[in-house]
Amino acid sequence: MLTACAVALVTGRPAAGALMDSGAGAVEMTLTLMGSVVLWSGLMEVLRATGDVERLGRGLRRLLSPLFGSIKDDACWAAMGMNLAANMLGLGNAATPAGIRAAELLAHQGEAGVKALAMLLVLNNSGLQLMPTTVMALRSAAGAENPADIWLPALLSSGAATVCGCGLMWLLNRRKRHG
Amino acid sequence: MAESMVLAVAAVILLRGVMKGVDAYGMFLKGGRQGMASAIGLLPALCAMMAMVAVVEASGLGEVLSALLAPVMKLMNLPREAAGLFLLRPLTGSGSLSALRQIFQQYGVDSRAGRVASVLVSSSETIFYTMTVYLGATDIRKLPWALPVSLASYVVGAAVCGLVVR
């Protein structure tokens, strides 16, 4: 930010106007997003109340347990499953507390826990999301012809990142075990 | 197809609510209230990031950055207009939303830059932020390989984005 201001002062480009307008832009964008955030948070809370998010978390355990090797602790898995499930559904409010709880629990599991936490973070960081509602809302506000048309490409892209991330972590963990 | 997906997801959620006999409307209001609080909570960060993106663009620093990153972007078949966003995405969520909006305004939401930027933002995560938050909860200082692997996967995801977005 400082560098950018300095550059603007040196080159004499009219950046002050842009700076002043940006605050209004932020308010406008918050208003744009608020409707969609409220709508989807509301819907996702309904889903959470049905217990389906926990069910998805348990399903993920079955799917992912080979990646997490020696972690068998039920409390760990409950937190990790909830974290991953909430993330995929775009439930930021639920994902972060569950992730923090998982990190705390895994920290007491020694070497295996550290490896598992690294894997959990890589999965979190690959950003797999089943319904990218925020970006859809922004596209719709910007007058996109079909705001949802980024759904499939986004799924492919984050799916590739997920596969690549857990594949790499798995290889690295194996190599260390044997080497 | 994607259009009907959104509707289908909303319908399935409500159907599940009815099937399980939950107070769907009450839960909707509860979740919506939380969502509203987090949207408002986002405002100050969004304001700071919006200011940064605006000045970086207006000062010409953005062009310098894009020029520096141009070879990398070209390799991944990504438009150079998205270079700033590509750098910002792993660092800050509100920053990348600001950059996304900037791209919509400058090049159009349905331009290739606009669509690539949308996919980039929705298919990735604020890697550095997540690492800090989750590690901060523990006394583990270093996680072997988590950061480099996350960043490598991010680049792979971006390359796939360049491949699939026409």
PDB file of C-alpha atoms in Angstrom, chain A residues 129-137 150-151 154-155, chain B residues 118 122-123:
ATOM      1  CA  GLN A 129     -16.261 -25.914  -2.485  1.00  0.00           C
ATOM      2  CA  LEU A 130     -19.441 -27.426  -3.818  1.00  0.00           C
ATOM      3  CA  MET A 131     -21.234 -24.099  -4.324  1.00  0.00           C
ATOM      4  CA  PRO A 132     -19.165 -20.896  -4.668  1.00  0.00           C
ATOM      5  CA  THR A 133     -22.000 -18.588  -3.631  1.00  0.00           C
ATOM      6  CA  THR A 134     -19.932 -15.452  -2.907  1.00  0.00           C
ATOM      7  CA  VAL A 135     -18.426 -15.260  -6.369  1.00  0.00           C
ATOM      8  CA  MET A 136     -21.795 -16.107  -7.936  1.00  0.00           C
ATOM      9  CA  ALA A 137     -23.370 -13.210  -6.046  1.00  0.00           C
ATOM     10  CA  ILE A 150     -18.192 -20.763 -13.315  1.00  0.00           C
ATOM     11  CA  TRP A 151     -19.467 -23.652 -11.205  1.00  0.00           C
ATOM     12  CA  ALA A 154     -14.238 -23.990 -10.361  1.00  0.00           C
ATOM     13  CA  LEU A 155     -15.024 -27.545  -9.294  1.00  0.00           C
TER      14      LEU A 155
ATOM     15  CA  SER B 118     -14.044 -15.781 -10.839  1.00  0.00           C
ATOM     16  CA  SER B 122     -13.849 -19.655  -6.009  1.00  0.00           C
ATOM     17  CA  SER B 123     -11.496 -22.613  -6.376  1.00  0.00           C
TER      18      SER B 123
END
